[in-house]
Short mmCIF file of N, CA and C and ligand atoms in Angstrom, two decimals:
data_model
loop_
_atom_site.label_atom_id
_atom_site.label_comp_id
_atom_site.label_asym_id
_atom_site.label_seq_id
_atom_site.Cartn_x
_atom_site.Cartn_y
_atom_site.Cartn_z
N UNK A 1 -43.79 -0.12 -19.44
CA UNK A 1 -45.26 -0.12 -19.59
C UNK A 1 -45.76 1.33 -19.54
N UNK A 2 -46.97 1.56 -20.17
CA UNK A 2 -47.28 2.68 -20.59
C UNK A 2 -48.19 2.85 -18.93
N UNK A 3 -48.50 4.63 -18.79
CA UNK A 3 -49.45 4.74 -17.49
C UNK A 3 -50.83 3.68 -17.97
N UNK A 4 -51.07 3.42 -16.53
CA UNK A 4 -52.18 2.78 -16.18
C UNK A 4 -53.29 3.68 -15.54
N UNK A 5 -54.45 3.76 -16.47
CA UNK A 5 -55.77 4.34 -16.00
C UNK A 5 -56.31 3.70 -14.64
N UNK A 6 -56.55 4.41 -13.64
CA UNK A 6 -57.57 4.09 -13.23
C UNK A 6 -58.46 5.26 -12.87
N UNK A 7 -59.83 4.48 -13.41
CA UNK A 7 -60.98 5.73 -13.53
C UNK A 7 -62.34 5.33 -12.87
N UNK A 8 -62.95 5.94 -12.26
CA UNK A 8 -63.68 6.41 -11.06
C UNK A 8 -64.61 6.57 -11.81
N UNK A 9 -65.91 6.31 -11.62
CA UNK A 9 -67.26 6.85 -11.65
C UNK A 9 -68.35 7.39 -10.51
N UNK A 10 -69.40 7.78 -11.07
CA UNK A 10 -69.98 8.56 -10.28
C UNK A 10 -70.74 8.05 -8.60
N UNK A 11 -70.60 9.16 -8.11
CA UNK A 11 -70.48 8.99 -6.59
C UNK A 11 -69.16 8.77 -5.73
N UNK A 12 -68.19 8.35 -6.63
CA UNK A 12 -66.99 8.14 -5.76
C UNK A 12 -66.65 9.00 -4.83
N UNK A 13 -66.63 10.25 -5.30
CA UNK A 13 -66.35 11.00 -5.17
C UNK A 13 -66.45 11.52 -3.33
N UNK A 14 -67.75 10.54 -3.13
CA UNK A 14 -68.62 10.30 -1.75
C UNK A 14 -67.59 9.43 -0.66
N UNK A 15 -67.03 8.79 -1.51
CA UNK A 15 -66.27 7.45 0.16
C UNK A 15 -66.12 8.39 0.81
N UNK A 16 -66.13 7.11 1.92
CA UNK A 16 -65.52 7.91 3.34
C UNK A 16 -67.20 8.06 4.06
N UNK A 17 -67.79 9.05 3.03
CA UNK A 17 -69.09 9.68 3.89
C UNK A 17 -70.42 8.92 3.37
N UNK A 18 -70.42 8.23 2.06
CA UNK A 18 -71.40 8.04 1.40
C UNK A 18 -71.68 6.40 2.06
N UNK A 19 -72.34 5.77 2.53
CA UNK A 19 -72.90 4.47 3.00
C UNK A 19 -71.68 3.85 3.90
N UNK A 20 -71.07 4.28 4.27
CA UNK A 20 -69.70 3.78 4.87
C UNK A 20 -69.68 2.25 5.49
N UNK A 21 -71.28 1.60 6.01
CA UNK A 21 -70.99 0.68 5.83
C UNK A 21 -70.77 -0.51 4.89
N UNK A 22 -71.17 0.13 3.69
CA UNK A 22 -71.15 -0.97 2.76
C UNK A 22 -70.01 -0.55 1.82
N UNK A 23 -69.11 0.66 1.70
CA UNK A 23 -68.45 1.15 1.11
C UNK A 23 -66.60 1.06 1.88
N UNK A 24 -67.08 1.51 3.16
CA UNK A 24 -66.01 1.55 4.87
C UNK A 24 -65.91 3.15 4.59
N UNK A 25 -64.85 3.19 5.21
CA UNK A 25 -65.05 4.46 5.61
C UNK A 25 -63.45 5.52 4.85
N UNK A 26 -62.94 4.93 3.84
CA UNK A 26 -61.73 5.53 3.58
C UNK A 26 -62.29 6.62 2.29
N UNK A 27 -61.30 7.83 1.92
CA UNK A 27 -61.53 8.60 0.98
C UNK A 27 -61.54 8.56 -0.82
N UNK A 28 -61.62 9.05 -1.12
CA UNK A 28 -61.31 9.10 -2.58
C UNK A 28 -59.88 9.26 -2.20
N UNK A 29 -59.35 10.15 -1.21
CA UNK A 29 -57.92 10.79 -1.60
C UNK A 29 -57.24 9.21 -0.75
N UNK A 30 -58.30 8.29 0.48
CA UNK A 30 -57.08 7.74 1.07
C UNK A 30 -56.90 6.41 -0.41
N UNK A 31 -57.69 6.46 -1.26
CA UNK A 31 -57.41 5.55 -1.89
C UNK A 31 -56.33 5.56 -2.92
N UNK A 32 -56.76 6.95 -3.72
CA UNK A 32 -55.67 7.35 -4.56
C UNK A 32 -54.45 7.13 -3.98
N UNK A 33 -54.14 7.63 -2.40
CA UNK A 33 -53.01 7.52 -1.96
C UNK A 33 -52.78 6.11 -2.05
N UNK A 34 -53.20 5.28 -1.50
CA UNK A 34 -53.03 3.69 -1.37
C UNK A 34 -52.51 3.37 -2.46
N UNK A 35 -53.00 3.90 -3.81
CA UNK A 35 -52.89 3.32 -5.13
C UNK A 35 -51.13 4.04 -5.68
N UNK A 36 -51.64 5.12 -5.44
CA UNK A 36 -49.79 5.90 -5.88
C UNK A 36 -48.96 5.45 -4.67
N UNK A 37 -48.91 4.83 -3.67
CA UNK A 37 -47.57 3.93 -2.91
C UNK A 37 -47.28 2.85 -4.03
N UNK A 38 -48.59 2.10 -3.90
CA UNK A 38 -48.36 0.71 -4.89
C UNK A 38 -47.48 0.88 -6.78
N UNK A 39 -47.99 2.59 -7.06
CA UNK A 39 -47.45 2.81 -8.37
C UNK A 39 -45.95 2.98 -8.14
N UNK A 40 -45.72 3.73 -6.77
CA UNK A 40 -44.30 4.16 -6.37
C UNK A 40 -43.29 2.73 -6.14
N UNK A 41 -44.09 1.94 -5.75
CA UNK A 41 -43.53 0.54 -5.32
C UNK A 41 -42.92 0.01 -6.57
N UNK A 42 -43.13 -0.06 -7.77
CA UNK A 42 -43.43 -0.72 -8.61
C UNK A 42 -43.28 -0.35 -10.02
N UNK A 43 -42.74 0.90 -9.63
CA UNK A 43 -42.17 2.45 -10.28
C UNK A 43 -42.96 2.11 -11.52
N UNK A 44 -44.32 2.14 -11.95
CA UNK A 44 -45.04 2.11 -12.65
C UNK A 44 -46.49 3.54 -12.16
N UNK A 45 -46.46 3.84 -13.31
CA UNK A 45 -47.34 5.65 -13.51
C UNK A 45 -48.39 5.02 -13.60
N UNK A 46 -49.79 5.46 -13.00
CA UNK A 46 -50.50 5.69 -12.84
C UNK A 46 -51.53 6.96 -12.98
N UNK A 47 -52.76 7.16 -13.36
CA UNK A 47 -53.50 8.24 -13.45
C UNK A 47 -54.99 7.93 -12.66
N UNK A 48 -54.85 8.45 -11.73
CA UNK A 48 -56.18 7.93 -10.72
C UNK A 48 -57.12 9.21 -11.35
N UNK A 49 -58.69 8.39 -12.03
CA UNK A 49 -59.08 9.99 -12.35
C UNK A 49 -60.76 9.29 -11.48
N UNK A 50 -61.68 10.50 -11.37
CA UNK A 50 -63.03 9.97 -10.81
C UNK A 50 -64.15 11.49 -11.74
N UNK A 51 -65.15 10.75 -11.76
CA UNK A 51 -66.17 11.46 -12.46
C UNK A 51 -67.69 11.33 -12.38
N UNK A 52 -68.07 12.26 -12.19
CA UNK A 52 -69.59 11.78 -11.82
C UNK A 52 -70.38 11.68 -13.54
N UNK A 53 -69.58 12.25 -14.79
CA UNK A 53 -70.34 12.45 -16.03
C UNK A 53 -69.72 11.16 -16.67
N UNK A 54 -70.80 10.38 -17.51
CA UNK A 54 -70.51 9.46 -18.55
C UNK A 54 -69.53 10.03 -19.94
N UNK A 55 -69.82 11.16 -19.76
CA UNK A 55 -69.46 11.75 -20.81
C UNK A 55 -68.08 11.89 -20.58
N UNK A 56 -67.41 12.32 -19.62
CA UNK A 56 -65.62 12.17 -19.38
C UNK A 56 -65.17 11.03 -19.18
N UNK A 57 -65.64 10.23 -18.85
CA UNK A 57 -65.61 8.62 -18.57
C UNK A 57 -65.18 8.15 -19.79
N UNK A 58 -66.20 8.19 -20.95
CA UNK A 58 -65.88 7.48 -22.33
C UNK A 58 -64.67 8.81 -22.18
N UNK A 59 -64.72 9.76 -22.39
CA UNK A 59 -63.40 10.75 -22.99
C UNK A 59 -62.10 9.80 -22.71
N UNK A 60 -61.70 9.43 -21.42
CA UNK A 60 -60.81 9.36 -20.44
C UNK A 60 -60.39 7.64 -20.85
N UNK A 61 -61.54 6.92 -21.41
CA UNK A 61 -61.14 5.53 -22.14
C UNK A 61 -60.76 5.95 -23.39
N UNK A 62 -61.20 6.61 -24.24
CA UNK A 62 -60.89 6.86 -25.65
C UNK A 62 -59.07 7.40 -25.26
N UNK A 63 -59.05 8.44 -24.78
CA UNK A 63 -57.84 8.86 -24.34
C UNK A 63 -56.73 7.42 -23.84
N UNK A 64 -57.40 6.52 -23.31
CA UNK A 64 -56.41 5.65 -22.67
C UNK A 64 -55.77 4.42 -24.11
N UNK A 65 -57.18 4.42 -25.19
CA UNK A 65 -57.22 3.50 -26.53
C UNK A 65 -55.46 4.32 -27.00
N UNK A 66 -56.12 5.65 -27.23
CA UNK A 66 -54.90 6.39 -27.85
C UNK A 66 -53.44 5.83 -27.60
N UNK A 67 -53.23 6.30 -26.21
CA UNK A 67 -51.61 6.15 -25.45
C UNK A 67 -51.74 4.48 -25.26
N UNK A 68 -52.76 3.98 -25.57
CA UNK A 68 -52.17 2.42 -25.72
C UNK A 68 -52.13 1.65 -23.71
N UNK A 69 -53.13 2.45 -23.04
CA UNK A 69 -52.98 2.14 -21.82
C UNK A 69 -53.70 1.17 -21.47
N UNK A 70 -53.41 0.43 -20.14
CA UNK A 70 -54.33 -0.42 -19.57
C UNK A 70 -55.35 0.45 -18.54
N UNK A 71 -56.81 -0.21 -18.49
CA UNK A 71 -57.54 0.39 -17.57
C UNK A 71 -57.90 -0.57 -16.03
N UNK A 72 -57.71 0.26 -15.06
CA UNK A 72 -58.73 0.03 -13.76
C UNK A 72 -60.03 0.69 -13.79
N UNK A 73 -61.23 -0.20 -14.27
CA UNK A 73 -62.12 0.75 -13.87
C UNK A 73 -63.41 0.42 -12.90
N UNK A 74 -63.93 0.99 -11.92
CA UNK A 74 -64.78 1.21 -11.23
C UNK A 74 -65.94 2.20 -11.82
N UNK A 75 -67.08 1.28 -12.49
CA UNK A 75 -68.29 2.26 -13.33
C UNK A 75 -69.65 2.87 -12.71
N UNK A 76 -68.90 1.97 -11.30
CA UNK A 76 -70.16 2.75 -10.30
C UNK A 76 -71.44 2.15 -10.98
N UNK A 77 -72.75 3.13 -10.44
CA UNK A 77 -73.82 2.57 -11.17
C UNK A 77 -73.88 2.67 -12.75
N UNK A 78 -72.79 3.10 -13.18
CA UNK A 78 -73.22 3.03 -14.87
C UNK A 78 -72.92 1.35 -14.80
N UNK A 79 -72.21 0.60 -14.30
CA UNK A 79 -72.21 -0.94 -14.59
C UNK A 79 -73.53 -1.36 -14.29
N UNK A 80 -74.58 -0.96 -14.25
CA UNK A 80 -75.71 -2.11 -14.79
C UNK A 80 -76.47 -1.32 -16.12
N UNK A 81 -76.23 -0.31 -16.07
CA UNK A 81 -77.03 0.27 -17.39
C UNK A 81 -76.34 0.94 -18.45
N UNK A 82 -74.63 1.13 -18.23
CA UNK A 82 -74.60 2.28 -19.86
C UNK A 82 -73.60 1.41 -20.98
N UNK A 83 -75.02 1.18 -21.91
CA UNK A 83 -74.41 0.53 -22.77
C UNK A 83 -73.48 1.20 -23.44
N UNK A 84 -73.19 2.79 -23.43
CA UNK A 84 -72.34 3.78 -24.13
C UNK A 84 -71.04 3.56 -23.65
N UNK A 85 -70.86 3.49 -22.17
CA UNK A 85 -69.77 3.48 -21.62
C UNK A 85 -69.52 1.62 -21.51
N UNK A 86 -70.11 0.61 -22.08
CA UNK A 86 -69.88 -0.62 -22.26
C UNK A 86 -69.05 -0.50 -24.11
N UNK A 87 -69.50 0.19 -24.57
CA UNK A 87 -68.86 0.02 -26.60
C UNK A 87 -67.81 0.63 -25.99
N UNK A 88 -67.33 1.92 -24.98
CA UNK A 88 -66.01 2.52 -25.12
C UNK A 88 -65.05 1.17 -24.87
N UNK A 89 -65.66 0.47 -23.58
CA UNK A 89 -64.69 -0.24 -23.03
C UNK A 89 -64.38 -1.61 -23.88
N UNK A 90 -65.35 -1.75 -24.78
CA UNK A 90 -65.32 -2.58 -25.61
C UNK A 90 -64.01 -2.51 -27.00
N UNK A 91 -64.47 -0.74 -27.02
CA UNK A 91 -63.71 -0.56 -27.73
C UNK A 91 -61.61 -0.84 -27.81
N UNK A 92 -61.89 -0.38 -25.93
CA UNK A 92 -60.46 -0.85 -25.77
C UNK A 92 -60.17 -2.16 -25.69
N UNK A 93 -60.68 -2.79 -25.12
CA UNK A 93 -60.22 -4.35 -25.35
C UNK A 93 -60.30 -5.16 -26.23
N UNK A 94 -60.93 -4.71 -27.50
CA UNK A 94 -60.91 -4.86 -28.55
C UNK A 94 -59.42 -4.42 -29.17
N UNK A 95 -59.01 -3.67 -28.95
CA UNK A 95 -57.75 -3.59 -29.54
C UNK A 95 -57.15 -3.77 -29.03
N UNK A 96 -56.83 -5.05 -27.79
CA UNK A 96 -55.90 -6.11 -27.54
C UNK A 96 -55.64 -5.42 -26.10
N UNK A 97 -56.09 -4.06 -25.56
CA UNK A 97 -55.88 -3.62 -24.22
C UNK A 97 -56.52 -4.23 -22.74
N UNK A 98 -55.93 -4.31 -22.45
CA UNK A 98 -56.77 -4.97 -20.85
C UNK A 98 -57.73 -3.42 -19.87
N UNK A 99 -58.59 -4.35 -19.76
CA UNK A 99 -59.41 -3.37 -18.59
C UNK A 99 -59.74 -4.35 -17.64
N UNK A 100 -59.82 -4.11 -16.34
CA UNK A 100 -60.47 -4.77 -15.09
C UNK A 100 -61.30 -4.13 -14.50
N UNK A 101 -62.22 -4.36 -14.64
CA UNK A 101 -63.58 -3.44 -14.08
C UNK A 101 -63.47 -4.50 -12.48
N UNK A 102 -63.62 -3.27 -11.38
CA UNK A 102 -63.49 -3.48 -10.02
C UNK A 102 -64.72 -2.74 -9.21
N UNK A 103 -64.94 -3.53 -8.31
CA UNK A 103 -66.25 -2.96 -7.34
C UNK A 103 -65.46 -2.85 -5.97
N UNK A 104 -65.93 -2.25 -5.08
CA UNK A 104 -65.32 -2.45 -3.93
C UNK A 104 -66.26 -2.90 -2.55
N UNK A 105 -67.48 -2.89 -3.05
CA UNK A 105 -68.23 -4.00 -2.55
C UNK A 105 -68.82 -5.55 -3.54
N UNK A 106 -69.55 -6.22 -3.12
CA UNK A 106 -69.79 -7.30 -3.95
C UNK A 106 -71.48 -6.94 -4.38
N UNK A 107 -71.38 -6.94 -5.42
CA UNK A 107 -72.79 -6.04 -5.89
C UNK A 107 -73.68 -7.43 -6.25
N UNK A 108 -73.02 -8.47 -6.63
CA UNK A 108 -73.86 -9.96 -6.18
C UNK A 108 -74.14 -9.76 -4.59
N UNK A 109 -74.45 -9.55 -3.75
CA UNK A 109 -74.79 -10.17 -2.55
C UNK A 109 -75.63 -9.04 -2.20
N UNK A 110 -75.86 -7.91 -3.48
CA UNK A 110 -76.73 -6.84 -2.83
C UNK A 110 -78.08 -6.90 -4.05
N UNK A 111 -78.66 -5.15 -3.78
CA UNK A 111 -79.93 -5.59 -4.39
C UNK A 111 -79.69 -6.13 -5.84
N UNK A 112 -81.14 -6.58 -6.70
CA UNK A 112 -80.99 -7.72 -7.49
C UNK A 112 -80.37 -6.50 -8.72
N UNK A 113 -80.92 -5.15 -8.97
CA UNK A 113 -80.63 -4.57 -10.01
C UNK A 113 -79.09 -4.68 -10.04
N UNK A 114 -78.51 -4.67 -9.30
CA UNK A 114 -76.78 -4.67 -9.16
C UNK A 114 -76.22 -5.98 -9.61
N UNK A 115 -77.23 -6.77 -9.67
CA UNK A 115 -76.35 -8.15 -9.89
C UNK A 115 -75.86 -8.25 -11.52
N UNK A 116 -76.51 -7.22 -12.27
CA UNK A 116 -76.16 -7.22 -13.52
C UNK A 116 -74.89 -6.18 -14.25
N UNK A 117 -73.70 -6.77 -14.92
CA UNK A 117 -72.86 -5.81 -15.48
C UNK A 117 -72.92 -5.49 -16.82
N UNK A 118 -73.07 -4.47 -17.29
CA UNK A 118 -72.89 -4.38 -18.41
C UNK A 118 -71.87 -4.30 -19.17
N UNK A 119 -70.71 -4.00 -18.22
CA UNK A 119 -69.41 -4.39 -18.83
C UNK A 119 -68.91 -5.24 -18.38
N UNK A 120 -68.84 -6.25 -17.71
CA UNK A 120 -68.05 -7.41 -17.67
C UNK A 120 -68.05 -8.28 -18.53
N UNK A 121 -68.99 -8.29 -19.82
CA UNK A 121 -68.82 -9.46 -20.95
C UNK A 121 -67.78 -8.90 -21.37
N UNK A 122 -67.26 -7.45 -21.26
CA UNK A 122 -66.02 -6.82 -22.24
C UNK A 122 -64.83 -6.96 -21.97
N UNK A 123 -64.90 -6.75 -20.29
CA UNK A 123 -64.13 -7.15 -19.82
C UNK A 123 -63.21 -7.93 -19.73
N UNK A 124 -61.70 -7.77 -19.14
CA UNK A 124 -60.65 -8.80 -19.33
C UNK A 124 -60.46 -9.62 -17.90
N UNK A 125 -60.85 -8.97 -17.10
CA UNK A 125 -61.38 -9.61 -15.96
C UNK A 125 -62.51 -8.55 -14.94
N UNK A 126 -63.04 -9.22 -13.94
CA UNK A 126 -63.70 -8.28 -12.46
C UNK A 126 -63.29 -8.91 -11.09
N UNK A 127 -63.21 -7.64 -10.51
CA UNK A 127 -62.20 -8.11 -8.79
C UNK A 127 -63.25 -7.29 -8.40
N UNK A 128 -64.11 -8.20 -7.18
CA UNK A 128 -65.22 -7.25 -6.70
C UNK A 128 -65.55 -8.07 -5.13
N UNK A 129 -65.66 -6.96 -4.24
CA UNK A 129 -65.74 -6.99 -2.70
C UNK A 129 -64.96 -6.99 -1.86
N UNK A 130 -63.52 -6.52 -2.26
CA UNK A 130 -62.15 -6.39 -1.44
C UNK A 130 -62.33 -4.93 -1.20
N UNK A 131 -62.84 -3.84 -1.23
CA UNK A 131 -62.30 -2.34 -0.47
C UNK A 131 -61.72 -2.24 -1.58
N UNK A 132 -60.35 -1.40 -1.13
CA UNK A 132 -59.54 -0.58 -1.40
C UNK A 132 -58.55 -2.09 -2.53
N UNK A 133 -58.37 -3.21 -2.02
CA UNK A 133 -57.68 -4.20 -2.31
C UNK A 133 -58.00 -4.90 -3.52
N UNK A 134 -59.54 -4.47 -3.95
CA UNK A 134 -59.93 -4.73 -5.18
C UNK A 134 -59.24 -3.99 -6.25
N UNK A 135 -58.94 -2.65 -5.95
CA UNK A 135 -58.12 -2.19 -6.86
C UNK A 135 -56.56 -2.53 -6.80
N UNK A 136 -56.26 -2.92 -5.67
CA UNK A 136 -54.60 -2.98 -5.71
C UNK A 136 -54.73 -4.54 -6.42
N UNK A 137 -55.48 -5.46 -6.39
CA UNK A 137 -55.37 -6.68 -6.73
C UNK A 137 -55.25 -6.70 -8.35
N UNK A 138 -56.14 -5.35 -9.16
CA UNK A 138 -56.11 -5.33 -10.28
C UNK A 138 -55.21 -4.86 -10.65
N UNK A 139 -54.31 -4.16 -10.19
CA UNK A 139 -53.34 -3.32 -10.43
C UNK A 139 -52.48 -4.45 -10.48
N UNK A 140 -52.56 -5.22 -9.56
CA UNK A 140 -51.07 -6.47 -9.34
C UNK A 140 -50.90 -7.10 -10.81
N UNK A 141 -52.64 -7.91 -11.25
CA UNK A 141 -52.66 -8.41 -12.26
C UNK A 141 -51.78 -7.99 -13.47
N UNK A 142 -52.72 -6.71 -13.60
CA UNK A 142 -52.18 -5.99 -14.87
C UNK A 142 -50.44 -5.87 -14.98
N UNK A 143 -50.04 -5.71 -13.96
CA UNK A 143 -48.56 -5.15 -13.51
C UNK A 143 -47.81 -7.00 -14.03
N UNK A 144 -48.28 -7.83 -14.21
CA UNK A 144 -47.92 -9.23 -14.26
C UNK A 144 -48.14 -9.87 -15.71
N UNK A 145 -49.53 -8.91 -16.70
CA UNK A 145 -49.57 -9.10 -17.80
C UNK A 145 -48.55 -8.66 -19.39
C1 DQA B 201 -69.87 -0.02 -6.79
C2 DQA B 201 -71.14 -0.89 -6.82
C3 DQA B 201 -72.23 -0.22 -7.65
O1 DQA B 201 -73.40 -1.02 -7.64
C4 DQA B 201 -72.60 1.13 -7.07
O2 DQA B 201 -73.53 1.79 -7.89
C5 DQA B 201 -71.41 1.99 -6.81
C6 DQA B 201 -70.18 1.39 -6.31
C7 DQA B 201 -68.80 -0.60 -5.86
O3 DQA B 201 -67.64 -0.18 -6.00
O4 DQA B 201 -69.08 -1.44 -5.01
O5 DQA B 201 -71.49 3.22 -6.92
O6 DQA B 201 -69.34 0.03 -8.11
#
C-alpha cells in the first residue's frame, strides 16, 4: 500500500493548550507519535502533515490524488464551510481513493454551526469523538480496505 495521508487543519496545531477540555490535553507531536507506533506496527508509511492555510490543504490532497494515496483527514473548522477544500476531497474519492474525515471531538453534541459537514457527503466514511482513537480507528479501517 501506498503512504497514507494524514492531514491536519487549522488550529491543530493548538492541542494540548487550545480548549483542552473539549479537545484533552495531548499534542500535535503526542499524536503524530501515537500515529507513527501504529504505522510502525503495521509497517505501513504514513505522512502526518497539519496546516492552518486552505491553500496547502487542497495542495497536500491534490498531491495525495497523484501518488494514488489514501487520506486521514481532520478539516478542523473548514468542515462546515469550505466548499474548495470539499471539490479537492471530492476530487479524490472520485477517483476510487478513500478519505475518512475524523473529528476528535463530536461536533454533533456541540454548537449547532458544527453540526454541519461539508465534506462528509464526499466522504468514504467519518469517525468522530474518540481523541486521539478517532484517528487510529481510521487508520485501522483503511489498513483493512
Ligand atoms: C474538530 C471539530 C471542529 O468543529 C473544530 O473547528 C476543530 C476540531 C475536532 O477535531 O473535533 O478545530 O475538527
Amino acid at each position: 500500500m501506498s503512504v497514507i495521508y494524514v492531514l491536519n487543519g487549522p488550529n491543530l496545531n493548538l492541542l494540548g493548550s487550545r480548549e483542552p477540555e473539549v479537545y484533552g490535553t495531548f499534542s500535535l507531536g503526542d499524536l503524530e507519535a501515537s500515529l507513527q507506533n501504529w504505522a510502525l506496527s503495521k509497517d505501513q508509511a504514513i505522512k502526518v502533515l497539519q496546516t492552518n492555510s486552505e491553500d496547502e490543504l487542497i495542495g497536500w490532497l491534490h498531491a495525495a490524488i497523484k501518488e494514488k494515496s489514501s487520506v486521514v483527514i481532520n478539516p478542523a473548522a473548514f468542515t462546515h464551510y469550505s466548499y474548495a477544500l470539499r471539490d479537492a476531497c471530492a476530487a479524490l474519492t472520485g477517483s476510487g481513493l478513500s478519505l475518512i474525515e475524523v473529528h476528535i471531538s463530536n461536533p454533533h453534541a456541540r454548537e449547532t454551526f458544527r453540526h454541519n459537514s461539508v465534506i462528509s457527503g464526499v466522504a468514504t466514511g467519518v469517525i468522530a469523538g474518540f481523541g486521539i482513537d478517532s484517528y487510529l480507528l481510521a487508520l485501522e479501517q483503511l489498513s483493512r480496505r
